[in-house]
Tab-separated table of C-alpha atoms and ligand atoms in Angstrom:
chain	number	residue	atom	x	y	z
K	2	MET	CA	308.625	40.815	110.020
K	3	ALA	CA	308.866	37.452	108.401
K	4	LYS	CA	309.606	37.449	104.842
K	5	GLN	CA	307.511	36.504	101.938
K	6	THR	CA	308.140	34.535	99.411
K	7	ILE	CA	306.534	34.331	96.002
K	8	LYS	CA	304.542	31.132	95.196
K	9	TYR	CA	302.438	30.317	92.120
K	10	VAL	CA	299.066	29.068	93.240
K	11	CYS	CA	296.835	27.004	90.225
K	12	SER	CA	293.443	28.995	89.894
K	13	GLN	CA	291.786	25.987	89.190
K	14	CYS	CA	292.508	23.076	92.019
K	15	GLY	CA	295.185	25.069	94.733
K	16	ALA	CA	298.170	23.398	94.183
K	17	VAL	CA	301.210	25.279	94.776
K	18	SER	CA	303.990	25.489	92.592
K	19	LEU	CA	307.711	27.330	93.190
K	20	LYS	CA	308.107	28.341	89.794
K	21	TYR	CA	305.847	29.581	86.996
K	22	GLN	CA	304.770	27.145	84.895
K	23	GLY	CA	302.705	27.300	81.957
K	24	LYS	CA	300.172	23.969	82.833
K	25	CYS	CA	299.247	23.068	86.358
K	26	PHE	CA	301.129	20.008	86.999
K	27	GLU	CA	298.497	18.858	89.528
K	28	CYS	CA	295.017	19.261	87.316
K	29	GLN	CA	296.799	19.595	83.956
K	30	SER	CA	295.101	23.271	83.340
K	31	TRP	CA	296.751	25.739	80.872
K	32	GLY	CA	297.420	29.094	82.138
K	33	THR	CA	296.120	28.664	85.426
K	34	LEU	CA	298.933	29.542	87.738
K	35	GLU	CA	298.972	32.661	89.853
K	36	GLU	CA	301.914	34.468	91.328
K	37	THR	CA	300.966	34.778	95.051
K	38	ARG	CA	303.146	35.847	97.932
K	39	ILE	CA	302.981	34.060	100.959
K	40	LEU	CA	303.856	34.582	104.525
K	41	PRO	CA	305.888	31.420	105.560
K	42	GLU	CA	304.461	29.602	108.128
K	43	PRO	CA	305.299	30.883	112.374
K	44	LYS	CA	308.662	28.943	113.690
K	45	SER	CA	307.314	28.837	117.088
K	46	ARG	CA	303.633	29.863	118.359
K	47	LYS	CA	305.067	32.826	119.996
K	48	GLU	CA	306.382	34.501	116.827
K	49	GLY	CA	302.398	33.830	115.540
K	50	ALA	CA	300.880	34.218	118.366
K	51	VAL	CA	297.402	35.360	117.703
K	52	ALA	CA	295.833	37.781	120.140
K	53	PHE	CA	293.189	35.638	120.988
K	54	PRO	CA	293.241	34.298	124.670
K	55	GLY	CA	291.662	30.960	123.518
K	56	THR	CA	288.198	30.008	124.482
K	57	ALA	CA	287.375	28.220	127.621
K	58	PRO	CA	285.077	24.969	126.691
K	59	VAL	CA	281.768	24.943	127.313
K	60	ARG	CA	279.160	22.783	128.029
K	61	LEU	CA	276.840	20.749	125.674
K	62	HIS	CA	273.611	22.102	126.733
K	63	ASP	CA	275.155	25.321	128.097
K	64	ALA	CA	275.550	26.368	124.537
K	65	LEU	CA	272.340	26.474	123.179
K	66	PRO	CA	271.596	29.730	121.321
K	67	SER	CA	269.985	32.039	122.641
K	68	GLU	CA	266.108	33.457	121.476
K	69	GLY	CA	266.581	36.088	119.067
K	70	HIS	CA	269.713	34.087	117.446
K	71	ARG	CA	267.786	34.236	114.287
K	72	HIS	CA	266.377	37.189	112.727
K	73	MET	CA	263.298	36.480	110.214
K	74	THR	CA	264.124	38.118	106.600
K	75	GLY	CA	260.300	38.444	106.398
K	76	ILE	CA	261.100	36.912	102.912
K	77	GLY	CA	259.494	33.444	103.284
K	78	GLU	CA	260.375	31.160	100.251
K	79	LEU	CA	264.199	32.812	101.551
K	80	ASP	CA	264.125	32.095	105.009
K	81	ARG	CA	262.970	28.330	103.972
K	82	VAL	CA	266.063	28.029	102.207
K	83	LEU	CA	268.272	29.907	105.099
K	84	GLY	CA	267.061	26.983	107.627
K	85	GLY	CA	264.434	29.620	109.337
K	86	GLY	CA	266.297	32.712	109.225
K	87	LEU	CA	269.589	34.471	109.112
K	88	MET	CA	271.445	34.078	112.067
K	89	LYS	CA	274.134	36.569	113.597
K	90	ALA	CA	277.352	37.283	112.148
K	91	SER	CA	276.872	34.288	109.274
K	92	ALA	CA	278.394	34.749	106.188
K	93	ILE	CA	276.217	33.528	103.083
K	94	LEU	CA	277.445	33.510	99.806
K	95	VAL	CA	274.781	33.931	97.227
K	96	GLY	CA	275.813	32.697	93.527
K	97	GLY	CA	274.369	32.805	90.368
K	98	GLU	CA	274.946	33.611	86.489
K	99	PRO	CA	275.042	37.391	85.605
K	100	GLY	CA	271.664	38.739	85.431
K	101	ILE	CA	269.492	36.023	87.231
K	102	GLY	CA	268.235	38.346	89.811
K	103	LYS	CA	270.897	38.279	92.807
K	104	SER	CA	271.447	42.260	93.433
K	105	THR	CA	267.424	42.279	93.339
K	106	LEU	CA	266.780	39.766	95.985
K	107	MET	CA	269.660	41.728	98.140
K	108	LEU	CA	267.243	45.136	97.800
K	109	HIS	CA	264.241	43.045	98.451
K	110	LEU	CA	266.074	41.797	101.539
K	111	ALA	CA	267.498	44.886	102.594
K	112	ALA	CA	263.871	46.675	102.234
K	113	CYS	CA	262.250	43.724	104.706
K	114	LEU	CA	265.118	44.057	107.085
K	115	SER	CA	264.677	47.769	107.448
K	116	PRO	CA	265.273	49.120	110.229
K	117	ALA	CA	268.539	47.569	110.979
K	118	LYS	CA	271.326	49.460	109.423
K	119	ILE	CA	272.186	47.898	105.696
K	120	LEU	CA	275.338	48.498	104.185
K	121	TYR	CA	275.680	47.819	100.537
K	122	ILE	CA	278.925	47.523	98.738
K	123	SER	CA	278.322	47.496	94.969
K	124	GLY	CA	281.647	47.114	92.927
K	125	GLU	CA	279.305	46.448	90.308
K	126	GLU	CA	277.075	49.340	89.990
K	127	SER	CA	276.663	52.997	90.801
K	128	PRO	CA	274.558	54.114	93.798
K	129	ASN	CA	272.349	56.065	90.895
K	130	GLN	CA	272.203	52.523	89.342
K	131	ILE	CA	270.992	51.025	92.458
K	132	ARG	CA	268.670	53.531	93.299
K	133	GLU	CA	266.894	53.532	89.812
K	134	ARG	CA	266.401	49.539	90.445
K	135	ALA	CA	264.544	50.472	94.022
K	136	GLN	CA	262.486	53.025	92.294
K	137	ARG	CA	261.375	50.622	89.525
K	138	MET	CA	260.842	47.679	92.662
K	139	GLN	CA	259.243	50.158	94.630
K	140	VAL	CA	261.561	49.424	97.486
K	141	LYS	CA	261.644	51.694	100.733
K	142	ALA	CA	264.405	51.056	102.867
K	143	ASP	CA	265.405	53.970	105.277
K	144	ASN	CA	268.426	52.664	106.784
K	145	LEU	CA	270.510	51.230	103.588
K	146	TRP	CA	273.906	52.994	102.567
K	147	LEU	CA	275.674	52.574	99.214
K	148	ALA	CA	279.279	52.469	98.950
K	149	PRO	CA	280.641	51.954	95.604
K	150	GLU	CA	283.939	50.826	96.784
K	151	THR	CA	286.138	47.727	95.617
K	152	ASP	CA	289.642	48.282	97.786
K	153	LEU	CA	289.268	45.751	100.606
K	154	GLU	CA	290.942	47.815	103.169
K	155	ALA	CA	288.606	50.847	102.406
K	156	ILE	CA	285.453	48.327	103.044
K	157	LEU	CA	286.732	47.223	106.095
K	158	ALA	CA	287.603	50.784	107.184
K	159	VAL	CA	284.251	51.694	106.369
K	160	ILE	CA	282.068	48.902	108.033
K	161	GLU	CA	284.411	49.341	110.974
K	162	LYS	CA	283.010	53.245	111.119
K	163	GLU	CA	279.331	52.343	109.990
K	164	GLN	CA	279.022	49.314	112.269
K	165	PRO	CA	275.932	47.596	109.813
K	166	ALA	CA	273.840	44.939	111.242
K	167	LEU	CA	274.062	43.158	107.800
K	168	VAL	CA	276.904	43.869	104.925
K	169	ILE	CA	276.206	43.257	101.194
K	170	VAL	CA	279.163	42.519	99.078
K	171	ASP	CA	278.031	42.800	95.104
K	172	SER	CA	280.209	41.164	94.027
K	173	ILE	CA	282.908	39.474	95.411
K	174	GLN	CA	284.854	39.193	92.364
K	175	THR	CA	285.133	42.886	92.164
K	176	VAL	CA	287.062	43.304	95.502
K	177	HIS	CA	290.525	43.506	95.690
K	178	SER	CA	293.019	43.985	98.194
K	179	THR	CA	296.350	46.211	97.426
K	180	GLN	CA	298.154	43.535	99.666
K	181	TYR	CA	298.025	41.065	96.515
K	182	GLN	CA	299.417	41.510	93.582
K	183	SER	CA	297.249	39.550	91.296
K	184	SER	CA	294.211	41.572	89.562
K	185	PRO	CA	290.509	41.365	90.676
K	186	GLY	CA	288.608	37.875	90.169
K	187	THR	CA	291.398	36.300	90.341
K	188	LEU	CA	291.380	33.095	92.854
K	189	THR	CA	294.293	34.696	95.288
K	190	GLN	CA	292.241	38.046	95.741
K	191	ILE	CA	288.898	36.318	96.114
K	192	ARG	CA	289.817	34.012	99.003
K	193	GLU	CA	291.823	36.278	100.641
K	194	CYS	CA	289.429	39.590	100.313
K	195	ALA	CA	285.970	36.730	101.070
K	196	SER	CA	288.255	35.116	104.230
K	197	LEU	CA	288.895	38.864	106.055
K	198	LEU	CA	285.692	40.044	105.134
K	199	ILE	CA	284.244	36.862	107.055
K	200	ARG	CA	286.698	37.099	109.978
K	201	ALA	CA	285.563	40.448	110.321
K	202	ALA	CA	281.715	39.415	110.334
K	203	LYS	CA	282.640	36.878	112.620
K	204	GLN	CA	284.659	39.872	115.325
K	205	GLN	CA	282.131	42.465	114.577
K	206	ASN	CA	278.834	40.476	114.962
K	207	PHE	CA	277.437	41.681	111.436
K	208	ILE	CA	275.559	38.864	108.898
K	209	LEU	CA	277.221	38.964	105.562
K	210	PHE	CA	276.233	38.518	102.101
K	211	LEU	CA	278.753	37.870	99.222
K	212	ILE	CA	277.299	38.208	95.731
K	213	GLY	CA	279.231	35.691	93.796
K	214	HIS	CA	278.954	34.904	89.643
K	215	ILE	CA	278.979	31.485	88.687
K	216	THR	CA	281.601	30.453	85.723
K	217	LYS	CA	280.410	29.040	82.720
K	218	GLU	CA	281.288	26.173	83.965
K	219	GLY	CA	278.499	26.215	86.306
K	220	THR	CA	280.605	26.620	89.622
K	221	LEU	CA	281.084	29.676	91.714
K	222	ALA	CA	284.033	31.336	90.433
K	223	GLY	CA	286.959	30.706	93.212
K	224	PRO	CA	286.513	27.186	92.802
K	225	LYS	CA	284.940	26.019	95.886
K	226	THR	CA	287.608	27.465	97.808
K	227	LEU	CA	284.442	30.366	98.953
K	228	GLU	CA	281.935	27.185	99.715
K	229	HIS	CA	284.072	25.966	102.613
K	230	MET	CA	284.691	29.205	103.786
K	231	VAL	CA	281.311	30.427	104.027
K	232	ASP	CA	278.521	29.079	106.830
K	233	THR	CA	275.616	28.877	104.042
K	234	VAL	CA	276.125	28.983	100.058
K	235	LEU	CA	272.479	29.883	98.145
K	236	GLN	CA	272.512	28.864	94.629
K	237	PHE	CA	269.977	30.293	92.041
K	238	GLU	CA	268.838	28.919	89.417
K	239	GLY	CA	266.311	29.385	86.414
K	240	GLU	CA	266.481	30.208	82.942
K	241	GLY	CA	267.412	34.233	82.184
K	242	TYR	CA	264.679	34.295	79.802
K	243	GLN	CA	261.869	32.527	81.792
K	244	ARG	CA	260.445	33.796	84.836
K	245	TYR	CA	260.973	31.468	87.298
K	246	ARG	CA	263.862	31.583	89.505
K	247	ILE	CA	264.939	28.995	92.194
K	248	ILE	CA	267.340	29.574	95.171
K	249	ARG	CA	268.822	26.215	96.517
K	250	SER	CA	270.829	26.165	99.875
K	251	VAL	CA	274.149	23.741	98.775
K	252	LYS	CA	275.569	24.287	102.102
K	253	ASN	CA	274.127	25.065	104.986
K	254	ARG	CA	275.628	24.832	108.714
K	255	TYR	CA	272.061	26.355	109.953
K	256	GLY	CA	269.434	24.505	108.001
K	257	SER	CA	269.076	21.151	106.190
K	258	THR	CA	270.838	21.273	102.543
K	259	ASN	CA	268.888	20.967	99.164
K	260	GLU	CA	265.890	23.347	100.335
K	261	ILE	CA	264.474	25.735	97.545
K	262	GLY	CA	262.378	28.519	97.786
K	263	VAL	CA	260.554	29.791	94.157
K	264	PHE	CA	260.249	33.010	92.860
K	265	ARG	CA	259.064	34.636	90.180
K	266	MET	CA	260.594	37.510	88.457
K	267	GLU	CA	257.977	40.203	87.710
K	268	GLU	CA	258.378	43.900	86.748
K	269	ASN	CA	258.925	45.171	89.909
K	270	GLY	CA	261.245	42.654	90.781
K	271	LEU	CA	260.770	38.607	93.069
K	272	GLU	CA	257.913	37.503	93.491
K	273	GLU	CA	257.309	34.840	96.428
K	274	VAL	CA	255.725	31.280	95.007
K	275	SER	CA	254.273	30.050	98.206
K	276	ASN	CA	252.979	27.319	96.317
K	277	PRO	CA	255.003	25.669	94.026
K	278	SER	CA	253.319	22.716	93.441
K	279	GLU	CA	250.802	24.639	91.324
K	280	PHE	CA	253.336	26.491	89.800
K	281	PHE	CA	255.422	23.603	88.449
K	282	ILE	CA	252.711	21.417	86.993
K	283	SER	CA	250.396	24.866	85.732
K	284	GLY	CA	249.895	24.960	82.077
K	285	ARG	CA	250.685	21.060	81.494
K	286	GLN	CA	248.044	19.183	78.853
K	287	THR	CA	246.531	16.202	80.372
K	288	ASP	CA	245.636	14.664	76.737
K	289	VAL	CA	249.226	14.483	75.375
K	290	ALA	CA	250.673	11.474	75.536
K	291	GLY	CA	254.172	11.963	77.069
K	292	ASN	CA	253.658	13.905	80.095
K	293	SER	CA	253.904	12.354	83.433
K	294	ILE	CA	253.505	13.670	87.241
K	295	LEU	CA	256.084	12.998	90.309
K	296	ALA	CA	255.500	13.809	93.441
K	297	ALA	CA	259.166	14.805	94.300
K	298	ILE	CA	260.913	16.047	97.641
K	299	GLU	CA	262.513	19.386	97.667
K	300	GLY	CA	264.133	19.985	101.023
K	301	SER	CA	261.402	19.963	103.414
K	302	ARG	CA	258.557	19.463	101.397
K	303	ALA	CA	256.689	18.223	98.481
K	304	ILE	CA	256.637	19.605	95.044
K	305	LEU	CA	254.505	18.044	92.038
K	306	VAL	CA	256.604	18.197	89.152
K	307	GLU	CA	255.269	17.664	85.120
K	308	VAL	CA	257.939	15.100	83.663
K	309	GLN	CA	257.758	15.608	79.878
K	310	ALA	CA	259.162	13.233	77.241
K	311	LEU	CA	259.118	13.347	73.759
K	312	VAL	CA	259.987	9.585	71.887
K	313	SER	CA	259.853	9.941	67.816
K	314	ASN	CA	261.808	7.902	65.437
K	315	THR	CA	265.254	9.033	64.557
K	316	ASN	CA	267.118	10.396	61.240
K	317	TYR	CA	270.436	9.403	62.640
K	318	SER	CA	272.703	6.372	63.028
K	319	MET	CA	272.967	7.030	66.361
K	320	PRO	CA	269.639	7.830	68.045
K	321	GLN	CA	269.801	10.719	70.257
K	322	ARG	CA	269.389	11.107	74.420
K	323	ILE	CA	268.797	14.128	75.295
K	324	SER	CA	267.522	15.726	78.763
K	325	THR	CA	267.275	18.727	80.653
K	326	GLY	CA	267.226	18.728	84.382
K	327	PHE	CA	267.693	14.700	85.177
K	328	ASP	CA	270.971	12.896	84.557
K	329	LEU	CA	271.375	11.408	81.172
K	330	LYS	CA	273.295	8.537	82.551
K	331	ARG	CA	270.311	7.492	84.753
K	332	MET	CA	267.840	7.811	81.931
K	333	SER	CA	269.706	6.053	79.398
K	334	ILE	CA	269.277	3.312	82.693
K	335	ILE	CA	265.767	3.646	82.996
K	336	LEU	CA	265.574	3.405	78.848
K	337	ALA	CA	267.681	0.039	79.257
K	338	VAL	CA	265.329	-1.271	81.999
K	339	LEU	CA	262.361	-1.163	79.887
K	340	GLU	CA	263.659	-2.716	76.495
K	341	LYS	CA	264.789	-5.522	78.705
K	342	ARG	CA	262.643	-6.151	81.352
K	343	LEU	CA	259.436	-4.477	79.329
K	344	GLN	CA	260.327	-5.161	75.559
K	345	MET	CA	259.726	-1.556	75.285
K	346	GLU	CA	262.195	-0.465	72.385
K	347	THR	CA	263.424	2.718	72.117
K	348	TRP	CA	266.603	1.700	70.098
K	349	GLY	CA	265.333	3.379	67.221
K	350	GLN	CA	264.107	6.486	68.777
K	351	ASP	CA	265.531	9.502	69.853
K	352	VAL	CA	264.214	10.355	73.458
K	353	PHE	CA	264.002	13.594	74.674
K	354	VAL	CA	263.249	14.062	78.583
K	355	LYS	CA	262.875	17.772	80.208
K	356	ILE	CA	261.536	18.490	83.088
K	357	ALA	CA	258.743	21.525	83.292
K	358	GLY	CA	259.649	24.556	85.339
K	359	GLY	CA	263.798	24.198	85.007
K	360	LEU	CA	263.834	22.083	88.200
K	361	LYS	CA	267.030	19.612	88.454
K	362	LEU	CA	265.972	16.287	89.559
K	363	ILE	CA	268.443	14.553	91.677
K	364	GLU	CA	266.575	11.870	93.781
K	365	PRO	CA	265.677	8.293	93.255
K	366	ALA	CA	262.208	8.225	93.585
K	367	ALA	CA	262.171	10.543	89.964
K	368	ASP	CA	262.669	7.359	88.337
K	369	LEU	CA	259.063	6.048	87.848
K	370	ALA	CA	257.979	9.400	86.396
K	371	ILE	CA	260.836	9.672	83.839
K	372	ALA	CA	260.026	5.804	82.995
K	373	ALA	CA	255.797	6.426	82.570
K	374	ALA	CA	256.429	9.834	80.432
K	375	VAL	CA	258.720	7.967	77.598
K	376	SER	CA	256.521	4.597	77.483
K	377	SER	CA	253.756	7.212	77.067
K	378	GLY	CA	255.747	8.984	74.516
K	379	LEU	CA	256.330	6.006	72.981
K	380	MET	CA	253.154	4.203	73.132
K	381	ASN	CA	251.181	7.285	72.293
K	382	ARG	CA	249.112	6.559	74.890
K	383	PRO	CA	248.455	9.328	77.132
K	384	LEU	CA	248.935	9.079	81.066
K	385	GLU	CA	245.795	8.811	83.851
K	386	ALA	CA	245.824	12.908	84.287
K	387	THR	CA	244.780	12.597	87.569
K	388	ALA	CA	247.896	10.123	89.077
K	389	ALA	CA	250.989	11.361	90.128
K	390	CYS	CA	254.137	8.756	91.142
K	391	SER	CA	257.259	8.136	93.051
K	392	ALA	CA	259.553	5.278	92.960
K	393	GLU	CA	263.362	4.585	92.335
K	394	ILE	CA	263.493	1.483	89.688
K	395	GLY	CA	265.765	-1.403	89.860
K	396	LEU	CA	267.621	-2.960	87.121
K	397	SER	CA	265.593	-5.789	87.501
K	398	GLY	CA	262.455	-3.746	86.448
K	399	GLU	CA	261.738	-3.845	90.599
K	400	LEU	CA	260.469	-0.224	92.733
K	401	ARG	CA	262.106	-0.014	95.603
K	402	ALA	CA	261.765	1.929	98.724
K	403	ILE	CA	262.086	5.702	98.714
K	404	SER	CA	261.847	8.594	101.504
K	405	ASP	CA	259.459	10.950	102.581
K	406	SER	CA	256.095	8.882	100.943
K	407	GLU	CA	253.868	10.173	103.924
K	408	ARG	CA	254.284	13.973	102.529
K	409	ARG	CA	254.368	12.928	98.549
K	410	ILE	CA	250.920	11.479	99.596
K	411	ARG	CA	250.034	14.738	101.422
K	412	GLU	CA	250.636	16.538	98.329
K	413	ALA	CA	249.040	15.006	95.718
K	414	ALA	CA	245.559	14.900	97.356
K	415	HIS	CA	245.980	18.436	98.111
K	416	LEU	CA	246.379	19.497	94.871
K	417	GLY	CA	243.249	17.128	93.707
K	418	PHE	CA	245.224	14.613	92.374
K	419	LYS	CA	243.164	11.248	92.570
K	420	SER	CA	245.824	8.625	93.360
K	421	ILE	CA	249.417	7.701	93.678
K	422	VAL	CA	251.706	5.009	92.308
K	423	LEU	CA	254.015	4.224	94.626
K	424	PRO	CA	256.426	0.801	96.019
K	425	GLU	CA	254.687	-1.609	97.190
K	426	ALA	CA	257.543	-0.872	99.918
K	427	ASN	CA	256.253	2.146	100.940
K	428	THR	CA	252.741	1.237	100.670
K	429	ARG	CA	252.490	-1.698	103.574
K	430	SER	CA	251.624	0.137	106.740
K	431	LEU	CA	250.060	3.304	106.091
K	432	LYS	CA	249.345	5.476	108.673
K	433	PRO	CA	245.525	5.909	108.888
K	434	SER	CA	245.219	9.469	108.533
K	435	LEU	CA	246.348	8.972	105.036
K	436	LYS	CA	244.065	6.463	103.885
K	437	LYS	CA	241.356	8.656	105.186
K	438	LEU	CA	242.894	11.059	102.262
K	439	PRO	CA	240.636	11.359	99.038
K	440	ILE	CA	242.962	9.870	96.850
K	441	ARG	CA	243.897	5.795	95.925
K	442	ILE	CA	247.579	4.893	96.690
K	443	ALA	CA	248.480	2.169	94.705
K	444	GLY	CA	251.533	0.387	95.667
K	445	CYS	CA	252.863	-1.492	93.152
K	446	ARG	CA	256.016	-4.288	92.818
K	447	THR	CA	257.534	-3.619	89.425
K	448	LEU	CA	257.583	-1.252	87.062
K	449	GLN	CA	255.302	-2.860	84.441
K	450	GLU	CA	252.316	-2.992	87.652
K	451	ALA	CA	253.100	0.807	87.824
K	452	LEU	CA	252.700	1.442	84.025
K	453	THR	CA	249.137	-0.239	84.082
K	454	GLU	CA	248.550	1.482	87.397
K	455	LEU	CA	248.779	4.935	85.105
K	456	GLY	CA	247.156	4.007	82.080
K	457	ILE	CA	249.712	2.168	79.904
P	21	LIG	P1	269.887	41.695	88.497
P	21	LIG	O1	269.213	40.927	89.799
P	21	LIG	O2	270.406	42.479	88.654
P	21	LIG	O3	270.685	40.698	88.353
P	21	LIG	P2	272.262	39.943	89.178
P	21	LIG	O4	272.743	40.978	89.950
P	21	LIG	O5	272.172	38.387	89.080
P	21	LIG	O6	272.974	40.003	87.526
P	21	LIG	O7	268.548	41.128	87.611
P	21	LIG	C1	268.639	41.859	86.600
P	21	LIG	C2	267.419	40.903	85.823
P	21	LIG	O8	266.322	41.071	86.375
P	21	LIG	C3	267.494	41.546	84.486
P	21	LIG	O9	267.384	41.186	83.212
P	21	LIG	C4	266.106	42.735	84.992
P	21	LIG	C5	265.103	41.527	85.758
P	21	LIG	N1	264.602	42.470	86.425
P	21	LIG	C6	263.252	42.418	86.112
P	21	LIG	O10	262.835	41.698	85.403
P	21	LIG	N2	262.052	43.104	86.821
P	21	LIG	C7	262.629	44.064	88.056
P	21	LIG	O11	262.174	44.443	89.028
P	21	LIG	C8	264.615	44.002	88.275
P	21	LIG	C9	264.601	44.627	89.577
P	21	LIG	C10	264.637	43.478	87.582
P	22	LIG	MG1	273.915	42.225	90.396
């Protein structure tokens, strides 16, 4: 047996040091080095010889997955973020803040996959707590087995014995192995335990769900290492005190990323929101200045989202710029364009921007909706209530082409909007079927034109 050596691994950046130091030499974080036992690399192929005989290459067309490779969960919004159901032998990491609904979603999933055998390994809650939750949710899952276990070796043994089709580990932070000296929840433990569980999933052909808590900084604990190891990473978003929950796929080897699934937390668990546009624009007030409607693209679908801006005289020497759900730097650029190109001065004003429903907008096409909401708030003039918009804004105040304009137009028309403002580049050659929709498609070249079109 090769001799083990002790090294110190930084839990922030993964740098390896030979001696203990208070401060990581790589990322300069304090107190992040953890003692880790590492087996030396095998000197020759023979010494570290693996049991696998090696895999013969296959032809591209031979390797087409057979039917039945995917397993639909029956929860439409979850299947959507998974890229069309669960893949056999895949490992999925579900991250989110405590209390956001990860365990609840897992129980729904278990009920939907019944009668497949499911093993729920819970290091956080006792079987009775899980039973109580299941009762509250009126979940019926006859073949769901609970194992209150945190020891990795015991978990692997129970999986081997029970041969489940799906294993849920809630949460990976509670699992630890006696092979490593560091305490549960540390990077070494999380990484090594996850890696052995994932290997078991691939070898024994079961689907593995790993639940992970998000740290205060908003990253999955065990910085990024887990994300590389699994096939799919789903992230729960939403505020604890609000009802909606958004599940976003941030990585998916079996489907597109940035797909979202929208849920609502109700008395008896999570309920799907199958028409998110209605949800994101419900409760909006049409006669208030500072509100605009963006036709956004999230993954493979278009969603209408309300953007709100509050612009008011500042009482500070430095005006405040605050935004939730939108990048603050991009907001500053949009304010600068409004000021320089359209002489809309905001230097004496506090500007607050908020995306309704807690959605985070990343795509450039959100620019125009932000500019429109801010201008409307600044001029104290409500925008055209039945108009939606999408466009990227250039620094000269021009509108730049965006992706997927067709889906945006269709969604706005579907929800009864009378007009949609898009960059002119997107409207030059429209399909005849789009022209027949009961919506006016306004192509604009500049921000000025777009704002006029929107009623400013
Ligand atoms: P939970 O799934 O335990 O969160 P996590 O596993 O991510 O920590 O969800 C806990 C929250 O959800 C808790 O605050 C109560 C709420 N909840 C409901 O509102 N309705 C329900 O039916 C359930 C099961 C939970
Ligand atoms: Mg939980």
